[in-house]
Structure formats: structure tokens, C-alpha cells
């Protein structure tokens, strides 16, 4: 009975994680739809757009094909009508990863880490499948297989990491304990794997913290240029709000870019672009 309860709670955790991510997108989009289009809005496109953006937030690329009417109205060059967006706003992915880790840790403390991890991942996969199969827009195409596999993989990795961390420390009475016994039999080398993982985690946290501080310093130092870009966009209050929400979703991505720049390789934002300490080509 306890194992069944753990499985059900893990599946419930996965459903909450997916629901929160979808609601965070659906709520501002509903407000945007209402303020922009009123009662004559095409409400049928709201859910597909929400689902597509949710998949995009979990690493699924978006293939966009701008219609001829939009090209004429905006003056966009025809050769720019079709393109792919693959720079993921990591805020959604990080949320799912952390929520899954919390769920996996709870299952490990209940003594059924593997069952909890698999149950939660299967529930998340079912939700991701439903989203992938119902999120079809004329101008935006997302690969169905990637739309199912990538969000599920994010949740599975998070849940497994959280569960294994707790089960490794507290014991699970199963395969991890046997592996732990083998590692302990190495003598002085026994603590090395745990210390290596712990050191790698500290290094990642340290690099992330330094990168976040660097981004904060740049925002403070070059805030005037950012305000000028906002003004150059000539958007109204609603547009400024939407852009700001997009910035917040991309903040973890920007921190990763900062880490890459500080480390030396830099990053790219499109074909033939490079941003690194050695130079910038956009």
C-alpha cells in the first residue's frame, strides 16, 4: 500500500509541475488575448500557442513560417519568412528540473525512489504527449517526438538526481546499497566518487553565482542602453509587459551565456554569430 501511495504522489507531483508551467504561460497569454483582440479573438489558437511555448521552454525547437500577409504588412524580407527558434528560455526547464528533484527526493525518503521516479516521469510523459498532440499552429511547427521526449527527459533527470542523492546517503535496501558497499570496499578510494560529485556540484553553483553577479553588474552599468532599446521598439504598455516577461524567462539562459563568455568559448545567437572575449560578430 505504501509503494502504491508513493507512486500516486509522485504522479501527482508531476501533474502539478506540468500544470504550473502551463498556467504560468496561459494566464498572461489570456490577458494579452483579451486586451489585444477582445471578444472577437480567435480563442482556438490560445491553447496551441501555450503548448508550443511550453515545449519550447523544455528544449523543443520551433520551426516558424511567417505568412505572406504578415510579410507584406511588416515589410519583412521574404528570405526571412522561415526560420527555427532553438534558444530555449531556461526558466521553464529549470523549474521542472528542480520540482522533479524535490519529488524524487520525497520518494527516496519514503523508501521507493525508483518507483517514484518512474511513476512521476510516466505521468509527465503522458501530459507532454497530450500537449504535443494538441498544440498545432499554422505558422509554428514542433516535432512531435521531441515535444514528448525532451520535456520527459528533463523531468526524469531531475527526479533521478534528487532521488539518488537521498537514497545514496540514507540507503535504499537495494541496488544503491550494493553499489555503496562495493565503493566502500575500495578503501581510501571509497570517498572519491562522492567527493568528486560534491565538488562538481559546488563548482557549478560557484560558476552560476559568479555569472549571475556579472549579469547584475552589466544590467546596472548598461541599463541606459537597455532602456534605449525598449524605447526604440516603440511598444505600448502591454507590449513592454510582454517583452519584460520574455526577459525574465530568458534570465537563466543569459546567466548560462555569461558563464560561457567568462569561461572563454562564448556563445552564438544564430547562424554565423559569435560572442566571446576574443570578439563579437552578430
JSON list of N, CA, C and O in Angstrom, two decimals, residues 10 25 74 137 199 230 281:
[
{"chain": "A", "resi": 10, "resn": "UNK", "atom": "N", "xyz": [3.93, 10.66, -6.48]},
{"chain": "A", "resi": 10, "resn": "UNK", "atom": "CA", "xyz": [4.91, 11.08, -7.48]},
{"chain": "A", "resi": 10, "resn": "UNK", "atom": "C", "xyz": [4.23, 11.50, -8.78]},
{"chain": "A", "resi": 10, "resn": "UNK", "atom": "O", "xyz": [4.62, 12.49, -9.41]},
{"chain": "A", "resi": 25, "resn": "UNK", "atom": "N", "xyz": [2.19, 30.24, -18.39]},
{"chain": "A", "resi": 25, "resn": "UNK", "atom": "CA", "xyz": [2.11, 30.74, -19.77]},
{"chain": "A", "resi": 25, "resn": "UNK", "atom": "C", "xyz": [0.68, 31.14, -20.13]},
{"chain": "A", "resi": 25, "resn": "UNK", "atom": "O", "xyz": [0.46, 32.17, -20.78]},
{"chain": "A", "resi": 74, "resn": "UNK", "atom": "N", "xyz": [4.39, 43.85, -42.49]},
{"chain": "A", "resi": 74, "resn": "UNK", "atom": "CA", "xyz": [5.53, 44.25, -41.65]},
{"chain": "A", "resi": 74, "resn": "UNK", "atom": "C", "xyz": [6.76, 44.64, -42.45]},
{"chain": "A", "resi": 74, "resn": "UNK", "atom": "O", "xyz": [7.70, 45.21, -41.89]},
{"chain": "A", "resi": 137, "resn": "UNK", "atom": "N", "xyz": [-0.15, 24.80, -34.57]},
{"chain": "A", "resi": 137, "resn": "UNK", "atom": "CA", "xyz": [-0.41, 26.12, -35.12]},
{"chain": "A", "resi": 137, "resn": "UNK", "atom": "C", "xyz": [0.01, 26.14, -36.59]},
{"chain": "A", "resi": 137, "resn": "UNK", "atom": "O", "xyz": [0.96, 25.45, -36.98]},
{"chain": "A", "resi": 199, "resn": "UNK", "atom": "N", "xyz": [32.12, 18.00, -5.31]},
{"chain": "A", "resi": 199, "resn": "UNK", "atom": "CA", "xyz": [32.96, 19.09, -5.80]},
{"chain": "A", "resi": 199, "resn": "UNK", "atom": "C", "xyz": [32.46, 19.66, -7.11]},
{"chain": "A", "resi": 199, "resn": "UNK", "atom": "O", "xyz": [32.47, 20.89, -7.31]},
{"chain": "A", "resi": 230, "resn": "UNK", "atom": "N", "xyz": [14.38, 49.50, -25.37]},
{"chain": "A", "resi": 230, "resn": "UNK", "atom": "CA", "xyz": [12.95, 49.44, -25.10]},
{"chain": "A", "resi": 230, "resn": "UNK", "atom": "C", "xyz": [12.23, 50.56, -25.85]},
{"chain": "A", "resi": 230, "resn": "UNK", "atom": "O", "xyz": [11.19, 50.36, -26.50]},
{"chain": "A", "resi": 281, "resn": "UNK", "atom": "N", "xyz": [30.67, 38.94, -33.25]},
{"chain": "A", "resi": 281, "resn": "UNK", "atom": "CA", "xyz": [30.20, 39.01, -34.63]},
{"chain": "A", "resi": 281, "resn": "UNK", "atom": "C", "xyz": [28.73, 38.64, -34.66]},
{"chain": "A", "resi": 281, "resn": "UNK", "atom": "O", "xyz": [28.37, 37.50, -34.46]}
]
